[in-house]
Amino acid sequence: HLPLILKPDGNGKLSKRDGDRLGFPVFPIEWKNQDNGEVFKGYREQGFMSEAFINMLVFLGWNPGTEKELFHLPELVSEFSLERVGKSGSKYDYSKTKWFNQQHLRLQTDQAIFDNLIASNDNLLTKFPKEYIINVIALVKERAVFELDILDEGAPFLLDRIDFDTKAVDKKWKTEFVPSIITLSNTLFALDEFTAKNIEKSFHDYLDSSNMGFGKIMSMLRIAITGNLAGPSMFESLELIGKEKMKERIDSAIEILK
């Protein structure tokens, strides 16, 4: 008898109602009630990887006796034993399930993620070269929980139009620093080799010479380039989009946000 899977909050075993109430599926794949035709989406349809789902499921009552948490199926086959299955129930944790998916996604090669994304969105290749898309994946995949999150996280690099986060703009876009962001843009644009390393050095040299605070100018630069305050390395992001698009976006942000 394997341990019961318990609800995340309170006492008792996990039920479909708990999933409905707390916003997560309880079926591994889509299930249809034959009596009333009601359809319930499963973890597969929500974008969970099979390796991550199995990894999560086996830890509901079993542990390897070590600190290791990430396992691929062949490893589980070789290491699993009923002797290490506990007798008490195990509380389900949806956030931990997403963590498993995030970790397994990070273990995927950029090429494998590219192949999966193109299989579901092949028009990307009509807009960008394969190498560029793979570079976007490498830049943003650490921030993704699901494969499709990569398209959202990578939107500033895959879309021409930037959507500005109004809260970020209200908080960090300061009109009095616009001349500084223009000077920085011109300084970076003048670089002969537009690499992340050179961009970072030039950025810090500018801060030193102008006595500007890092947070003030970096926040405005990030808003101009990506539309928000969160994202991957700004210096790597700039190298990826190139100096022409950098200048175009900064000029556009100044015009739009004035």
PDB file of C-alpha atoms in Angstrom:
ATOM      1  CA  HIS A   1       0.000   0.000   0.000  1.00  0.00           C
ATOM      2  CA  LEU A   2       1.594   3.271  -1.128  1.00  0.00           C
ATOM      3  CA  PRO A   3       1.200   6.439   0.962  1.00  0.00           C
ATOM      4  CA  LEU A   4      -1.901   8.519   0.375  1.00  0.00           C
ATOM      5  CA  ILE A   5      -1.433  11.792  -1.482  1.00  0.00           C
ATOM      6  CA  LEU A   6      -2.725  14.442   0.909  1.00  0.00           C
ATOM      7  CA  LYS A   7      -4.172  17.865   0.120  1.00  0.00           C
ATOM      8  CA  PRO A   8      -1.732  20.798   0.342  1.00  0.00           C
ATOM      9  CA  ASP A   9      -3.740  22.558   3.037  1.00  0.00           C
ATOM     10  CA  GLY A  10      -5.599  20.998   5.924  1.00  0.00           C
ATOM     11  CA  ASN A  11      -6.121  17.292   6.442  1.00  0.00           C
ATOM     12  CA  GLY A  12      -7.354  14.482   4.216  1.00  0.00           C
ATOM     13  CA  LYS A  13      -6.509  12.995   0.867  1.00  0.00           C
ATOM     14  CA  LEU A  14      -6.161  15.043  -2.315  1.00  0.00           C
ATOM     15  CA  SER A  15      -9.339  15.286  -4.389  1.00  0.00           C
ATOM     16  CA  LYS A  16     -10.378  16.868  -7.666  1.00  0.00           C
ATOM     17  CA  ARG A  17     -12.198  19.548  -5.685  1.00  0.00           C
ATOM     18  CA  ASP A  18      -8.910  20.555  -4.050  1.00  0.00           C
ATOM     19  CA  GLY A  19      -7.372  21.019  -7.466  1.00  0.00           C
ATOM     20  CA  ASP A  20     -10.317  23.106  -8.637  1.00  0.00           C
ATOM     21  CA  ARG A  21     -10.199  25.178  -5.458  1.00  0.00           C
ATOM     22  CA  LEU A  22      -6.450  25.786  -5.487  1.00  0.00           C
ATOM     23  CA  GLY A  23      -5.936  25.981  -9.255  1.00  0.00           C
ATOM     24  CA  PHE A  24      -4.000  22.868 -10.285  1.00  0.00           C
ATOM     25  CA  PRO A  25      -4.899  19.662 -12.147  1.00  0.00           C
ATOM     26  CA  VAL A  26      -5.185  16.294 -10.421  1.00  0.00           C
ATOM     27  CA  PHE A  27      -5.043  14.175 -13.587  1.00  0.00           C
ATOM     28  CA  PRO A  28      -1.750  13.431 -15.377  1.00  0.00           C
ATOM     29  CA  ILE A  29      -3.388  13.816 -18.810  1.00  0.00           C
ATOM     30  CA  GLU A  30      -6.714  15.185 -20.015  1.00  0.00           C
ATOM     31  CA  TRP A  31      -9.654  13.198 -18.672  1.00  0.00           C
ATOM     32  CA  LYS A  32     -13.263  13.283 -19.839  1.00  0.00           C
ATOM     33  CA  ASN A  33     -16.176  12.307 -17.633  1.00  0.00           C
ATOM     34  CA  GLN A  34     -18.186   9.914 -19.793  1.00  0.00           C
ATOM     35  CA  ASP A  35     -21.344  10.542 -17.758  1.00  0.00           C
ATOM     36  CA  ASN A  36     -21.654  14.296 -18.242  1.00  0.00           C
ATOM     37  CA  GLY A  37     -18.998  15.115 -20.861  1.00  0.00           C
ATOM     38  CA  GLU A  38     -17.039  17.353 -18.498  1.00  0.00           C
ATOM     39  CA  VAL A  39     -13.367  17.641 -19.529  1.00  0.00           C
ATOM     40  CA  PHE A  40     -10.500  18.109 -17.086  1.00  0.00           C
ATOM     41  CA  LYS A  41      -7.085  19.167 -18.316  1.00  0.00           C
ATOM     42  CA  GLY A  42      -4.080  17.277 -17.068  1.00  0.00           C
ATOM     43  CA  TYR A  43      -0.476  18.123 -16.337  1.00  0.00           C
ATOM     44  CA  ARG A  44       0.582  17.286 -19.885  1.00  0.00           C
ATOM     45  CA  GLU A  45      -1.847  19.830 -21.310  1.00  0.00           C
ATOM     46  CA  GLN A  46      -0.540  22.468 -18.884  1.00  0.00           C
ATOM     47  CA  GLY A  47       2.961  22.037 -20.283  1.00  0.00           C
ATOM     48  CA  PHE A  48       4.584  19.782 -17.699  1.00  0.00           C
ATOM     49  CA  MET A  49       7.346  17.514 -18.959  1.00  0.00           C
ATOM     50  CA  SER A  50       6.837  13.796 -18.392  1.00  0.00           C
ATOM     51  CA  GLU A  51      10.271  13.504 -16.732  1.00  0.00           C
ATOM     52  CA  ALA A  52       9.387  16.253 -14.252  1.00  0.00           C
ATOM     53  CA  PHE A  53       5.956  14.810 -13.497  1.00  0.00           C
ATOM     54  CA  ILE A  54       7.364  11.331 -12.804  1.00  0.00           C
ATOM     55  CA  ASN A  55      10.156  12.856 -10.711  1.00  0.00           C
ATOM     56  CA  MET A  56       7.596  14.739  -8.610  1.00  0.00           C
ATOM     57  CA  LEU A  57       5.287  11.750  -8.274  1.00  0.00           C
ATOM     58  CA  VAL A  58       7.941   9.341  -7.037  1.00  0.00           C
ATOM     59  CA  PHE A  59       8.901  11.769  -4.257  1.00  0.00           C
ATOM     60  CA  LEU A  60       5.365  11.621  -2.864  1.00  0.00           C
ATOM     61  CA  GLY A  61       6.254   8.951  -0.339  1.00  0.00           C
ATOM     62  CA  TRP A  62       9.738   7.844  -1.455  1.00  0.00           C
ATOM     63  CA  ASN A  63      13.177   9.305  -0.973  1.00  0.00           C
ATOM     64  CA  PRO A  64      16.605   8.089  -2.095  1.00  0.00           C
ATOM     65  CA  GLY A  65      18.258   8.604   1.285  1.00  0.00           C
ATOM     66  CA  THR A  66      20.401  11.434  -0.118  1.00  0.00           C
ATOM     67  CA  GLU A  67      19.998  15.146  -0.875  1.00  0.00           C
ATOM     68  CA  LYS A  68      19.503  14.432  -4.578  1.00  0.00           C
ATOM     69  CA  GLU A  69      16.076  15.422  -5.924  1.00  0.00           C
ATOM     70  CA  LEU A  70      16.412  15.448  -9.710  1.00  0.00           C
ATOM     71  CA  PHE A  71      16.164  12.036 -11.362  1.00  0.00           C
ATOM     72  CA  HIS A  72      15.639  10.839 -14.894  1.00  0.00           C
ATOM     73  CA  LEU A  73      13.592   7.687 -15.380  1.00  0.00           C
ATOM     74  CA  PRO A  74      16.555   5.293 -15.865  1.00  0.00           C
ATOM     75  CA  GLU A  75      18.015   6.529 -12.576  1.00  0.00           C
ATOM     76  CA  LEU A  76      14.722   5.937 -10.787  1.00  0.00           C
ATOM     77  CA  VAL A  77      14.478   2.454 -12.233  1.00  0.00           C
ATOM     78  CA  SER A  78      17.893   1.606 -10.849  1.00  0.00           C
ATOM     79  CA  GLU A  79      17.602   3.380  -7.462  1.00  0.00           C
ATOM     80  CA  PHE A  80      13.946   2.951  -6.470  1.00  0.00           C
ATOM     81  CA  SER A  81      13.148   0.433  -3.745  1.00  0.00           C
ATOM     82  CA  LEU A  82       9.998  -0.216  -1.758  1.00  0.00           C
ATOM     83  CA  GLU A  83      12.090  -0.245   1.413  1.00  0.00           C
ATOM     84  CA  ARG A  84      12.483   3.525   1.140  1.00  0.00           C
ATOM     85  CA  VAL A  85       8.750   4.183   0.702  1.00  0.00           C
ATOM     86  CA  GLY A  86       7.321   5.755   3.852  1.00  0.00           C
ATOM     87  CA  LYS A  87       4.201   4.592   5.632  1.00  0.00           C
ATOM     88  CA  SER A  88       2.623   7.995   6.319  1.00  0.00           C
ATOM     89  CA  GLY A  89       0.764  10.151   3.814  1.00  0.00           C
ATOM     90  CA  SER A  90       2.554  12.747   1.696  1.00  0.00           C
ATOM     91  CA  LYS A  91       1.323  16.319   1.233  1.00  0.00           C
ATOM     92  CA  TYR A  92       1.101  17.494  -2.347  1.00  0.00           C
ATOM     93  CA  ASP A  93       2.896  20.757  -3.191  1.00  0.00           C
ATOM     94  CA  TYR A  94       2.029  22.350  -6.545  1.00  0.00           C
ATOM     95  CA  SER A  95       4.815  24.908  -6.305  1.00  0.00           C
ATOM     96  CA  LYS A  96       7.290  22.056  -5.857  1.00  0.00           C
ATOM     97  CA  THR A  97       5.844  20.369  -8.926  1.00  0.00           C
ATOM     98  CA  LYS A  98       6.534  23.514 -10.940  1.00  0.00           C
ATOM     99  CA  TRP A  99      10.036  23.613  -9.466  1.00  0.00           C
ATOM    100  CA  PHE A 100      10.660  20.073 -10.749  1.00  0.00           C
ATOM    101  CA  ASN A 101       9.524  21.162 -14.211  1.00  0.00           C
ATOM    102  CA  GLN A 102      11.743  24.233 -14.135  1.00  0.00           C
ATOM    103  CA  GLN A 103      14.795  22.166 -13.148  1.00  0.00           C
ATOM    104  CA  HIS A 104      14.185  19.523 -15.826  1.00  0.00           C
ATOM    105  CA  LEU A 105      13.680  22.273 -18.411  1.00  0.00           C
ATOM    106  CA  ARG A 106      17.075  23.730 -17.492  1.00  0.00           C
ATOM    107  CA  LEU A 107      18.628  20.291 -18.040  1.00  0.00           C
ATOM    108  CA  GLN A 108      17.328  20.257 -21.623  1.00  0.00           C
ATOM    109  CA  THR A 109      19.762  21.324 -24.319  1.00  0.00           C
ATOM    110  CA  ASP A 110      19.008  24.548 -26.166  1.00  0.00           C
ATOM    111  CA  GLN A 111      18.706  22.484 -29.352  1.00  0.00           C
ATOM    112  CA  ALA A 112      16.067  20.183 -27.806  1.00  0.00           C
ATOM    113  CA  ILE A 113      14.014  23.154 -26.606  1.00  0.00           C
ATOM    114  CA  PHE A 114      14.368  24.766 -30.030  1.00  0.00           C
ATOM    115  CA  ASP A 115      13.062  21.597 -31.727  1.00  0.00           C
ATOM    116  CA  ASN A 116      10.015  21.484 -29.423  1.00  0.00           C
ATOM    117  CA  LEU A 117       9.217  25.181 -29.840  1.00  0.00           C
ATOM    118  CA  ILE A 118       9.509  25.035 -33.617  1.00  0.00           C
ATOM    119  CA  ALA A 119       7.253  21.965 -33.696  1.00  0.00           C
ATOM    120  CA  SER A 120       4.484  24.059 -32.125  1.00  0.00           C
ATOM    121  CA  ASN A 121       5.409  27.466 -33.608  1.00  0.00           C
ATOM    122  CA  ASP A 122       7.224  26.978 -36.909  1.00  0.00           C
ATOM    123  CA  ASN A 123       6.619  30.560 -38.078  1.00  0.00           C
ATOM    124  CA  LEU A 124       9.516  31.641 -35.832  1.00  0.00           C
ATOM    125  CA  LEU A 125      11.904  30.360 -38.484  1.00  0.00           C
ATOM    126  CA  THR A 126      10.319  32.625 -41.075  1.00  0.00           C
ATOM    127  CA  LYS A 127      11.278  35.646 -38.960  1.00  0.00           C
ATOM    128  CA  PHE A 128      14.619  34.731 -37.397  1.00  0.00           C
ATOM    129  CA  PRO A 129      17.598  32.486 -38.169  1.00  0.00           C
ATOM    130  CA  LYS A 130      17.908  29.284 -36.169  1.00  0.00           C
ATOM    131  CA  GLU A 131      21.107  30.448 -34.456  1.00  0.00           C
ATOM    132  CA  TYR A 132      19.432  33.622 -33.218  1.00  0.00           C
ATOM    133  CA  ILE A 133      16.450  31.703 -31.759  1.00  0.00           C
ATOM    134  CA  ILE A 134      18.802  29.279 -29.983  1.00  0.00           C
ATOM    135  CA  ASN A 135      20.684  32.255 -28.529  1.00  0.00           C
ATOM    136  CA  VAL A 136      17.395  33.665 -27.221  1.00  0.00           C
ATOM    137  CA  ILE A 137      16.587  30.294 -25.638  1.00  0.00           C
ATOM    138  CA  ALA A 138      20.012  30.150 -23.970  1.00  0.00           C
ATOM    139  CA  LEU A 139      19.537  33.675 -22.610  1.00  0.00           C
ATOM    140  CA  VAL A 140      16.063  33.279 -21.078  1.00  0.00           C
ATOM    141  CA  LYS A 141      15.521  29.586 -20.276  1.00  0.00           C
ATOM    142  CA  GLU A 142      16.746  30.001 -16.682  1.00  0.00           C
ATOM    143  CA  ARG A 143      13.693  32.202 -16.071  1.00  0.00           C
ATOM    144  CA  ALA A 144      11.156  29.763 -17.556  1.00  0.00           C
ATOM    145  CA  VAL A 145       9.051  27.151 -15.776  1.00  0.00           C
ATOM    146  CA  PHE A 146       7.451  25.753 -18.949  1.00  0.00           C
ATOM    147  CA  GLU A 147       8.787  25.601 -22.497  1.00  0.00           C
ATOM    148  CA  LEU A 148       6.201  28.082 -23.746  1.00  0.00           C
ATOM    149  CA  ASP A 149       7.336  30.547 -21.063  1.00  0.00           C
ATOM    150  CA  ILE A 150      10.464  30.954 -23.171  1.00  0.00           C
ATOM    151  CA  LEU A 151       8.395  32.699 -25.837  1.00  0.00           C
ATOM    152  CA  ASP A 152       7.043  35.106 -23.209  1.00  0.00           C
ATOM    153  CA  GLU A 153      10.426  35.701 -21.584  1.00  0.00           C
ATOM    154  CA  GLY A 154      11.990  36.035 -25.025  1.00  0.00           C
ATOM    155  CA  ALA A 155       9.319  38.406 -26.367  1.00  0.00           C
ATOM    156  CA  PRO A 156      11.617  41.477 -26.280  1.00  0.00           C
ATOM    157  CA  PHE A 157      13.974  39.600 -28.621  1.00  0.00           C
ATOM    158  CA  LEU A 158      11.302  38.032 -30.850  1.00  0.00           C
ATOM    159  CA  LEU A 159       8.826  40.889 -31.264  1.00  0.00           C
ATOM    160  CA  ASP A 160       9.375  44.310 -32.828  1.00  0.00           C
ATOM    161  CA  ARG A 161       6.873  46.059 -30.564  1.00  0.00           C
ATOM    162  CA  ILE A 162       7.744  46.635 -26.906  1.00  0.00           C
ATOM    163  CA  ASP A 163       4.907  46.629 -24.348  1.00  0.00           C
ATOM    164  CA  PHE A 164       5.886  48.892 -21.475  1.00  0.00           C
ATOM    165  CA  ASP A 165       4.990  47.841 -17.929  1.00  0.00           C
ATOM    166  CA  THR A 166       3.195  50.932 -16.642  1.00  0.00           C
ATOM    167  CA  LYS A 167       4.144  50.216 -13.011  1.00  0.00           C
ATOM    168  CA  ALA A 168       7.816  49.949 -13.969  1.00  0.00           C
ATOM    169  CA  VAL A 169       7.610  53.154 -15.989  1.00  0.00           C
ATOM    170  CA  ASP A 170       5.854  55.064 -13.199  1.00  0.00           C
ATOM    171  CA  LYS A 171       8.421  53.863 -10.679  1.00  0.00           C
ATOM    172  CA  LYS A 172      11.706  54.081 -12.544  1.00  0.00           C
ATOM    173  CA  TRP A 173      11.419  56.177 -15.734  1.00  0.00           C
ATOM    174  CA  LYS A 174      12.629  59.664 -14.787  1.00  0.00           C
ATOM    175  CA  THR A 175      12.425  62.487 -17.314  1.00  0.00           C
ATOM    176  CA  GLU A 176      15.410  64.272 -15.764  1.00  0.00           C
ATOM    177  CA  PHE A 177      17.652  61.309 -16.628  1.00  0.00           C
ATOM    178  CA  VAL A 178      16.650  61.114 -20.301  1.00  0.00           C
ATOM    179  CA  PRO A 179      19.734  63.140 -21.399  1.00  0.00           C
ATOM    180  CA  SER A 180      21.887  60.603 -19.528  1.00  0.00           C
ATOM    181  CA  ILE A 181      20.289  57.620 -21.267  1.00  0.00           C
ATOM    182  CA  ILE A 182      20.825  59.362 -24.631  1.00  0.00           C
ATOM    183  CA  THR A 183      24.509  59.911 -23.854  1.00  0.00           C
ATOM    184  CA  LEU A 184      24.855  56.280 -22.746  1.00  0.00           C
ATOM    185  CA  SER A 185      23.164  55.109 -25.936  1.00  0.00           C
ATOM    186  CA  ASN A 186      25.577  57.115 -28.079  1.00  0.00           C
ATOM    187  CA  THR A 187      28.533  55.846 -26.046  1.00  0.00           C
ATOM    188  CA  LEU A 188      27.545  52.215 -26.482  1.00  0.00           C
ATOM    189  CA  PHE A 189      26.670  52.712 -30.140  1.00  0.00           C
ATOM    190  CA  ALA A 190      30.226  53.930 -30.770  1.00  0.00           C
ATOM    191  CA  LEU A 191      31.744  50.637 -29.621  1.00  0.00           C
ATOM    192  CA  ASP A 192      33.676  48.851 -32.368  1.00  0.00           C
ATOM    193  CA  GLU A 193      33.004  45.405 -30.877  1.00  0.00           C
ATOM    194  CA  PHE A 194      29.467  45.276 -29.467  1.00  0.00           C
ATOM    195  CA  THR A 195      29.997  42.371 -27.064  1.00  0.00           C
ATOM    196  CA  ALA A 196      28.568  41.875 -23.574  1.00  0.00           C
ATOM    197  CA  LYS A 197      32.031  42.296 -22.059  1.00  0.00           C
ATOM    198  CA  ASN A 198      32.715  45.569 -23.876  1.00  0.00           C
ATOM    199  CA  ILE A 199      29.202  46.859 -23.227  1.00  0.00           C
ATOM    200  CA  GLU A 200      29.529  46.180 -19.491  1.00  0.00           C
ATOM    201  CA  LYS A 201      32.909  47.922 -19.279  1.00  0.00           C
ATOM    202  CA  SER A 202      31.685  50.925 -21.252  1.00  0.00           C
ATOM    203  CA  PHE A 203      28.543  51.099 -19.093  1.00  0.00           C
ATOM    204  CA  HIS A 204      30.540  51.190 -15.848  1.00  0.00           C
ATOM    205  CA  ASP A 205      33.050  53.665 -17.308  1.00  0.00           C
ATOM    206  CA  TYR A 206      30.141  55.946 -18.135  1.00  0.00           C
ATOM    207  CA  LEU A 207      28.749  55.653 -14.603  1.00  0.00           C
ATOM    208  CA  ASP A 208      32.152  56.536 -13.134  1.00  0.00           C
ATOM    209  CA  SER A 209      32.638  59.552 -15.378  1.00  0.00           C
ATOM    210  CA  SER A 210      29.107  60.888 -14.955  1.00  0.00           C
ATOM    211  CA  ASN A 211      28.718  60.059 -11.249  1.00  0.00           C
ATOM    212  CA  MET A 212      25.392  58.337 -12.034  1.00  0.00           C
ATOM    213  CA  GLY A 213      23.914  55.645  -9.817  1.00  0.00           C
ATOM    214  CA  PHE A 214      23.794  52.128 -11.280  1.00  0.00           C
ATOM    215  CA  GLY A 215      20.145  51.504 -10.379  1.00  0.00           C
ATOM    216  CA  LYS A 216      18.842  54.733 -11.871  1.00  0.00           C
ATOM    217  CA  ILE A 217      20.332  54.381 -15.340  1.00  0.00           C
ATOM    218  CA  MET A 218      20.140  50.574 -15.543  1.00  0.00           C
ATOM    219  CA  SER A 219      16.421  50.613 -14.741  1.00  0.00           C
ATOM    220  CA  MET A 220      15.745  53.095 -17.518  1.00  0.00           C
ATOM    221  CA  LEU A 221      17.925  51.168 -19.949  1.00  0.00           C
ATOM    222  CA  ARG A 222      16.093  47.918 -19.162  1.00  0.00           C
ATOM    223  CA  ILE A 223      12.689  49.567 -19.568  1.00  0.00           C
ATOM    224  CA  ALA A 224      13.715  51.019 -22.927  1.00  0.00           C
ATOM    225  CA  ILE A 225      15.036  47.687 -24.222  1.00  0.00           C
ATOM    226  CA  THR A 226      12.553  45.182 -22.737  1.00  0.00           C
ATOM    227  CA  GLY A 227       9.629  47.207 -21.408  1.00  0.00           C
ATOM    228  CA  ASN A 228       9.994  46.046 -17.802  1.00  0.00           C
ATOM    229  CA  LEU A 229      12.406  45.802 -14.884  1.00  0.00           C
ATOM    230  CA  ALA A 230      13.040  42.041 -14.788  1.00  0.00           C
ATOM    231  CA  GLY A 231      14.948  39.929 -17.252  1.00  0.00           C
ATOM    232  CA  PRO A 232      18.242  38.284 -18.131  1.00  0.00           C
ATOM    233  CA  SER A 233      21.626  40.050 -18.157  1.00  0.00           C
ATOM    234  CA  MET A 234      21.211  43.446 -19.785  1.00  0.00           C
ATOM    235  CA  PHE A 235      24.679  43.325 -21.296  1.00  0.00           C
ATOM    236  CA  GLU A 236      24.067  39.930 -22.924  1.00  0.00           C
ATOM    237  CA  SER A 237      20.640  41.141 -24.037  1.00  0.00           C
ATOM    238  CA  LEU A 238      22.164  44.159 -25.773  1.00  0.00           C
ATOM    239  CA  GLU A 239      24.756  42.034 -27.540  1.00  0.00           C
ATOM    240  CA  LEU A 240      21.970  39.768 -28.783  1.00  0.00           C
ATOM    241  CA  ILE A 241      19.775  42.517 -30.253  1.00  0.00           C
ATOM    242  CA  GLY A 242      22.718  44.545 -31.607  1.00  0.00           C
ATOM    243  CA  LYS A 243      23.634  48.222 -31.423  1.00  0.00           C
ATOM    244  CA  GLU A 244      21.223  49.377 -34.146  1.00  0.00           C
ATOM    245  CA  LYS A 245      18.161  47.914 -32.433  1.00  0.00           C
ATOM    246  CA  MET A 246      19.417  49.159 -29.056  1.00  0.00           C
ATOM    247  CA  LYS A 247      19.554  52.746 -30.286  1.00  0.00           C
ATOM    248  CA  GLU A 248      16.234  52.399 -32.088  1.00  0.00           C
ATOM    249  CA  ARG A 249      14.518  51.148 -28.927  1.00  0.00           C
ATOM    250  CA  ILE A 250      15.984  53.812 -26.681  1.00  0.00           C
ATOM    251  CA  ASP A 251      14.936  56.556 -29.113  1.00  0.00           C
ATOM    252  CA  SER A 252      11.463  55.020 -29.385  1.00  0.00           C
ATOM    253  CA  ALA A 253      11.062  54.705 -25.597  1.00  0.00           C
ATOM    254  CA  ILE A 254      12.021  58.341 -25.099  1.00  0.00           C
ATOM    255  CA  GLU A 255       9.455  59.424 -27.668  1.00  0.00           C
ATOM    256  CA  ILE A 256       6.667  57.198 -26.360  1.00  0.00           C
ATOM    257  CA  LEU A 257       7.225  57.757 -22.639  1.00  0.00           C
ATOM    258  CA  LYS A 258       7.721  61.521 -22.703  1.00  0.00           C
TER     259      LYS A 258
END
